[in-house]
mmCIF file of C-alpha atoms in Angstrom:
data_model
loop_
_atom_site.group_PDB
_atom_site.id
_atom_site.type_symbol
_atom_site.label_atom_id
_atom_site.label_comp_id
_atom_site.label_asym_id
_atom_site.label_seq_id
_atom_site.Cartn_x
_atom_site.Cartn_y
_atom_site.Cartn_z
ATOM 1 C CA UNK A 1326 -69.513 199.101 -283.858
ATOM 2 C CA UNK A 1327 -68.692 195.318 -283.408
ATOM 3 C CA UNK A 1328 -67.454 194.714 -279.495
ATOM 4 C CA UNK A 1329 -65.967 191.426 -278.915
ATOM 5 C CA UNK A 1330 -67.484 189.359 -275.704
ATOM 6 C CA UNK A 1331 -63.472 190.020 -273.932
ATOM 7 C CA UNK A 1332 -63.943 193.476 -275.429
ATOM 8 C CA UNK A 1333 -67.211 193.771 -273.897
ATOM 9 C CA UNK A 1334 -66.339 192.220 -270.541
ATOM 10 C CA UNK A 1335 -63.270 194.847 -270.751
ATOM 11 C CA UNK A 1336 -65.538 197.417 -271.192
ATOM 12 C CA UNK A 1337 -67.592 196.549 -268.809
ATOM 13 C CA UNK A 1338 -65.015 196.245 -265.481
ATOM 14 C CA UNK A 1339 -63.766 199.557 -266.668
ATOM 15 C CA UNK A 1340 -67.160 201.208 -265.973
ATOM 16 C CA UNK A 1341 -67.351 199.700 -263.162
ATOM 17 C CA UNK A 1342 -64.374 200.935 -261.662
ATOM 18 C CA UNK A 1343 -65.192 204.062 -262.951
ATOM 19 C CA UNK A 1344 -68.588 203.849 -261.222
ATOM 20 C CA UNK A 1345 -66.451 203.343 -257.964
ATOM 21 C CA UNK A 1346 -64.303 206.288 -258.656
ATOM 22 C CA UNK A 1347 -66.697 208.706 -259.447
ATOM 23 C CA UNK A 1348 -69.950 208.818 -257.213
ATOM 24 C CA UNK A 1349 -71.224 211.337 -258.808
ATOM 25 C CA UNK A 1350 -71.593 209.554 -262.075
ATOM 26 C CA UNK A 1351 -71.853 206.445 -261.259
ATOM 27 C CA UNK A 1352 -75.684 206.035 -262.318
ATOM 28 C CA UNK A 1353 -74.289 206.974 -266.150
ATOM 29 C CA UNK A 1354 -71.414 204.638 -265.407
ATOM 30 C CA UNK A 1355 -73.975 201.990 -264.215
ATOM 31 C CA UNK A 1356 -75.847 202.368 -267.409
ATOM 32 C CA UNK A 1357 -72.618 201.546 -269.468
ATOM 33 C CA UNK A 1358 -71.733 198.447 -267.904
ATOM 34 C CA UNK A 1359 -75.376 197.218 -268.859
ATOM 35 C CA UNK A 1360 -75.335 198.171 -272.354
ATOM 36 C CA UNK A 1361 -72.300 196.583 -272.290
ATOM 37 C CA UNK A 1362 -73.819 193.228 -270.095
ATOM 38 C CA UNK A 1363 -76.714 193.143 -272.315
ATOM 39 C CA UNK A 1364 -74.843 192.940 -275.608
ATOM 40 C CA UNK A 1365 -77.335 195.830 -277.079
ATOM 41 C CA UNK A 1366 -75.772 196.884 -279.962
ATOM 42 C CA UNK A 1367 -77.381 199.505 -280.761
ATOM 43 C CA UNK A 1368 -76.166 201.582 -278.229
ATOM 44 C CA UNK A 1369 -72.633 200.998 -278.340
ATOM 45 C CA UNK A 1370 -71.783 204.198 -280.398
ATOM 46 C CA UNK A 1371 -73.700 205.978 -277.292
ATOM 47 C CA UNK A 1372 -70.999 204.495 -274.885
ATOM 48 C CA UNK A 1373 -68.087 206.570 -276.733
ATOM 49 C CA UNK A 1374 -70.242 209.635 -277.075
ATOM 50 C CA UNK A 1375 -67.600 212.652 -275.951
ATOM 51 C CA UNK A 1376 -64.561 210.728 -277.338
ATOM 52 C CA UNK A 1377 -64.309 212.567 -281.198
ATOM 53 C CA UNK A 1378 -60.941 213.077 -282.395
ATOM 54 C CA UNK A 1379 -60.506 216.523 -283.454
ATOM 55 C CA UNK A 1380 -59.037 216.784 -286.864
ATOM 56 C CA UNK A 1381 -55.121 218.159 -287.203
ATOM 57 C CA UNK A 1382 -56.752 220.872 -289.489
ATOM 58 C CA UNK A 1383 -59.365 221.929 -286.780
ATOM 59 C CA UNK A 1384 -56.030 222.161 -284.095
ATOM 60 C CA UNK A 1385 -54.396 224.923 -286.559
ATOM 61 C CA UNK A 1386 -57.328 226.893 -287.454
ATOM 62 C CA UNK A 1387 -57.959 227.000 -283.379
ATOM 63 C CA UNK A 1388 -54.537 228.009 -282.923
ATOM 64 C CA UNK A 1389 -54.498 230.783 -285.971
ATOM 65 C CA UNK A 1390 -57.678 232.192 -284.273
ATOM 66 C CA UNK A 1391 -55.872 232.170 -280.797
ATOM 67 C CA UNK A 1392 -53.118 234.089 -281.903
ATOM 68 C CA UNK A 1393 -54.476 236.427 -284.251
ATOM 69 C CA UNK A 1394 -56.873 237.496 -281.081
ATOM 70 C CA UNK A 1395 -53.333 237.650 -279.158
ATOM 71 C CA UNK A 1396 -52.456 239.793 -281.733
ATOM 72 C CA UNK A 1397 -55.509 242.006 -281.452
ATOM 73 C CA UNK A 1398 -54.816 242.365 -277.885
ATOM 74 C CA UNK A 1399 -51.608 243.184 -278.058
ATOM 75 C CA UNK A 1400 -52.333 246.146 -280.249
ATOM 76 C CA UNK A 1401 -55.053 247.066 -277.983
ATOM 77 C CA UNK A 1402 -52.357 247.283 -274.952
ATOM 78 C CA UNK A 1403 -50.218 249.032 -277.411
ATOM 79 C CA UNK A 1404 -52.834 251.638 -279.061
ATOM 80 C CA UNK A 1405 -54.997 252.516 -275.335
ATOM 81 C CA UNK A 1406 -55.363 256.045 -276.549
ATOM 82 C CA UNK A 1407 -56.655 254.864 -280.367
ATOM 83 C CA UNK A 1408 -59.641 254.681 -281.904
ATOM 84 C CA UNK A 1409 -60.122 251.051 -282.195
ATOM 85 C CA UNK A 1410 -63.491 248.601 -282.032
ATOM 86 C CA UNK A 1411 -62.410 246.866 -278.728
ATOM 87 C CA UNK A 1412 -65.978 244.406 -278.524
ATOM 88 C CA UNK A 1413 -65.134 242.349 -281.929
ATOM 89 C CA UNK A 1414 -60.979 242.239 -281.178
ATOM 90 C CA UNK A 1415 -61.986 240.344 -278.084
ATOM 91 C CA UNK A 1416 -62.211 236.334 -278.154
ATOM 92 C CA UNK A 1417 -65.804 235.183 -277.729
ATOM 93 C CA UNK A 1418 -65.557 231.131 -277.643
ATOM 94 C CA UNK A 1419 -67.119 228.981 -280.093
ATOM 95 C CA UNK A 1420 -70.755 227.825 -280.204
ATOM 96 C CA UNK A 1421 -70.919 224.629 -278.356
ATOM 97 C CA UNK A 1422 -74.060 223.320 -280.186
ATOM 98 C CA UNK A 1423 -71.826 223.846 -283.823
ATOM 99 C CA UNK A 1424 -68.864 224.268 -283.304
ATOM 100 C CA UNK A 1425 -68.054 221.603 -280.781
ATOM 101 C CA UNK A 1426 -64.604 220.229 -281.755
ATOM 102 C CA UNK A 1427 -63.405 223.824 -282.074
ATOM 103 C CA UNK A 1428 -64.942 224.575 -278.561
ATOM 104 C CA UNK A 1429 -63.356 221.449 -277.137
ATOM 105 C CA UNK A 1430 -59.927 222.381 -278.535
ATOM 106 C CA UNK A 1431 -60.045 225.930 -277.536
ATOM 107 C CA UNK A 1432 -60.516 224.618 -274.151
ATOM 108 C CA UNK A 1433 -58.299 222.085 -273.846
ATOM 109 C CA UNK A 1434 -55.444 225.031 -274.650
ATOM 110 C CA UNK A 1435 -56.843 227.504 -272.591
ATOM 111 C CA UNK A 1436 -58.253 225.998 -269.217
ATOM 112 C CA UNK A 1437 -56.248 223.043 -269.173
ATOM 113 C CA UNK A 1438 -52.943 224.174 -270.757
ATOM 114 C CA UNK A 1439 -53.014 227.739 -269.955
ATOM 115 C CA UNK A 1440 -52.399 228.886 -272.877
ATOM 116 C CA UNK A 1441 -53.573 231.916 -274.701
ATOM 117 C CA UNK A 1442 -54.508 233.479 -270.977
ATOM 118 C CA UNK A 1443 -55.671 236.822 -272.866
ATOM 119 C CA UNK A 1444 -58.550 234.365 -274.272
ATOM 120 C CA UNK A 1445 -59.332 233.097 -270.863
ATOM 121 C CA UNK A 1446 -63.356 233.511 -270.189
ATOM 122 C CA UNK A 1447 -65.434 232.657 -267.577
ATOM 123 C CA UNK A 1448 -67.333 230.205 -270.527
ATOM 124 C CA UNK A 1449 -65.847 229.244 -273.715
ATOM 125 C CA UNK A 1450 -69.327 228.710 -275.029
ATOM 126 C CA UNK A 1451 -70.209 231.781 -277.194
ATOM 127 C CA UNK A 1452 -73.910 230.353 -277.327
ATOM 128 C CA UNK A 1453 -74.210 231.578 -280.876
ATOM 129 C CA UNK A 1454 -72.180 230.375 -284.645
ATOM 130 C CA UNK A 1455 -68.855 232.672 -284.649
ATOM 131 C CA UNK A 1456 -66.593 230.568 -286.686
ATOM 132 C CA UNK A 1457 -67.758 232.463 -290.394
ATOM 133 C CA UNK A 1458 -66.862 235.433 -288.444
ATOM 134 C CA UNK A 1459 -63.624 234.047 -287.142
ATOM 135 C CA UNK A 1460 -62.171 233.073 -290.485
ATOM 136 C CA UNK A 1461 -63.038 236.174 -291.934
ATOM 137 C CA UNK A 1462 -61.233 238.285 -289.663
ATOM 138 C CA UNK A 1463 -58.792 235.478 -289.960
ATOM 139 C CA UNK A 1464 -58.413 235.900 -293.843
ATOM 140 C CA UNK A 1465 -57.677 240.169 -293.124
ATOM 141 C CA UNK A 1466 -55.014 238.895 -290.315
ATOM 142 C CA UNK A 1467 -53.096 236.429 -292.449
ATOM 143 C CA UNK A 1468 -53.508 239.337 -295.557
ATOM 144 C CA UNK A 1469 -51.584 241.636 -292.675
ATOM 145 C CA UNK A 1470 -47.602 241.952 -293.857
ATOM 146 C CA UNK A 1471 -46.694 242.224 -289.444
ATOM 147 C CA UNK A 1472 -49.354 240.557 -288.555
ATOM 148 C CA UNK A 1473 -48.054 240.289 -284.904
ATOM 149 C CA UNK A 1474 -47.307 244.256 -284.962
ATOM 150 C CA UNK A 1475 -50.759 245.536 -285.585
ATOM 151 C CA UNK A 1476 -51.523 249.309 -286.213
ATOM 152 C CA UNK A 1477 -54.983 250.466 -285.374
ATOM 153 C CA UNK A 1478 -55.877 250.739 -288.735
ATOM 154 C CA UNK A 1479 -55.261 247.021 -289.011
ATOM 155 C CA UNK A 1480 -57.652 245.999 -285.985
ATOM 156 C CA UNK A 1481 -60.201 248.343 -287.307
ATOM 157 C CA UNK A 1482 -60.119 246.682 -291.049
ATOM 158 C CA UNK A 1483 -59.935 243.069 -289.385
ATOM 159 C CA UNK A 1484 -62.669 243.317 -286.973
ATOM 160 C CA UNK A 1485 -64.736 245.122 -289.276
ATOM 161 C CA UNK A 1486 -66.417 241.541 -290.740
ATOM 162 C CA UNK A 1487 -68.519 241.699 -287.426
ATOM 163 C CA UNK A 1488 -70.741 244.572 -289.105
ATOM 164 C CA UNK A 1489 -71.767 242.824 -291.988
ATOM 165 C CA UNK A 1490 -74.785 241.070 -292.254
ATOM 166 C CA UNK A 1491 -73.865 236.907 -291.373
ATOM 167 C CA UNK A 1492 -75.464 235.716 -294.173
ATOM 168 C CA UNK A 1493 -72.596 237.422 -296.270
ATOM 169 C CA UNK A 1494 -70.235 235.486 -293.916
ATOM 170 C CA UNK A 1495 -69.575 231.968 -294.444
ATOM 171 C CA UNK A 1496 -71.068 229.959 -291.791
ATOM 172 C CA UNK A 1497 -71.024 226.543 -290.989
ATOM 173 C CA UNK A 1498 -73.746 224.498 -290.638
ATOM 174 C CA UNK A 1499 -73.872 221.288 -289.214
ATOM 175 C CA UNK A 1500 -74.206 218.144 -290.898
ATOM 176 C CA UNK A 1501 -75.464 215.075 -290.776
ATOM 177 C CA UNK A 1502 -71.784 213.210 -290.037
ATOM 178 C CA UNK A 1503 -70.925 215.743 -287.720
ATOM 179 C CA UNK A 1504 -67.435 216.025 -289.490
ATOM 180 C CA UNK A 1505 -66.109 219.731 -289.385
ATOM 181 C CA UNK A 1506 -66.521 221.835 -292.768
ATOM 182 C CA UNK A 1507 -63.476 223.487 -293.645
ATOM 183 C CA UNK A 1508 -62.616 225.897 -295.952
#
């Protein structure tokens, strides 16, 4: 990244400000502002760290997992009595080491919007790759003719991908861009 010196001096004040603001960064702040000073280029990148966009297609594929969990939950409240796998029709986050801009979309909608309250957890960090899972159950949801008026039979058959073996599921792996894989 190329930073003009106004850019830079921009930059820079901000930080500072920022440093002002918020005590409790203000060492990381502090560090900014001399990156920024010292012209090294190298670490410019590192000063925007946090500030990804999340792609449009990432958005809908967080909001078709959100609702076809709203829709398992639902037919949980619906069915109390049935025989239905309650553990995998439950939301478990998304693995903040791989699945980061899905984690930070999930909650942006749930903590800060309040949406999707059903999803609510106490951390949105599963701690472990869920996403092959996710679009597998996701596949058997959008397959479903009502898929907001599930049967038992239907959570059963979608939640059913969490007893095969992962490496039948597709799973995403990171790579080296750190640009979301979709499928």
């Amino acid at each position: 990244m190329l930073l003009t010196k106004v850019e830079r001096l921009i930059l820079a004040n901000q930080f500072r400000i920022l440093e002002l603001l918020d005590p409790e960064n203000a060492e990381g702040y502090s560090i900014k502002q001399k990156i920024l000073h010292e012209g090294f280029m190298l670490e410019y990148d590192n000063l925007l760290l946090g500030y990804d966009e999340v792609p449009e297609e990432v958005c809908r594929e967080v909001t078709d997992i959100l609702d076809m969990f709203r829709a398992l939950f639902c037919a949980i409240k619906l069915h109390p009595k049935a025989a239905i796998n309650k553990k995998h029709a439950k939301f478990q986050g998304f693995d903040g080491n791989n699945e980061e801009l899905h984690l930070a979309y999930a909650r942006f909608l749930i903590e800060d919007l309040n949406h999707w309250e059903e999803s609510k957890l106490p951390d949105l960090n599963s701690h472990r790759q869920v996403l092959g899972r996710y679009r597998a159950m996701l596949r058997h949801w959008m397959e479903t003719p009502e898929r907001f008026e599930l049967t038992p039979e239907d959570v059963n058959r979608i939640t059913a991908v969490w007893s095969k073996p992962a490496a039948n599921l597709s799973r995403p792996r990171r790579n080296p861009a750190n640009k979301p894989r979709l499928m």
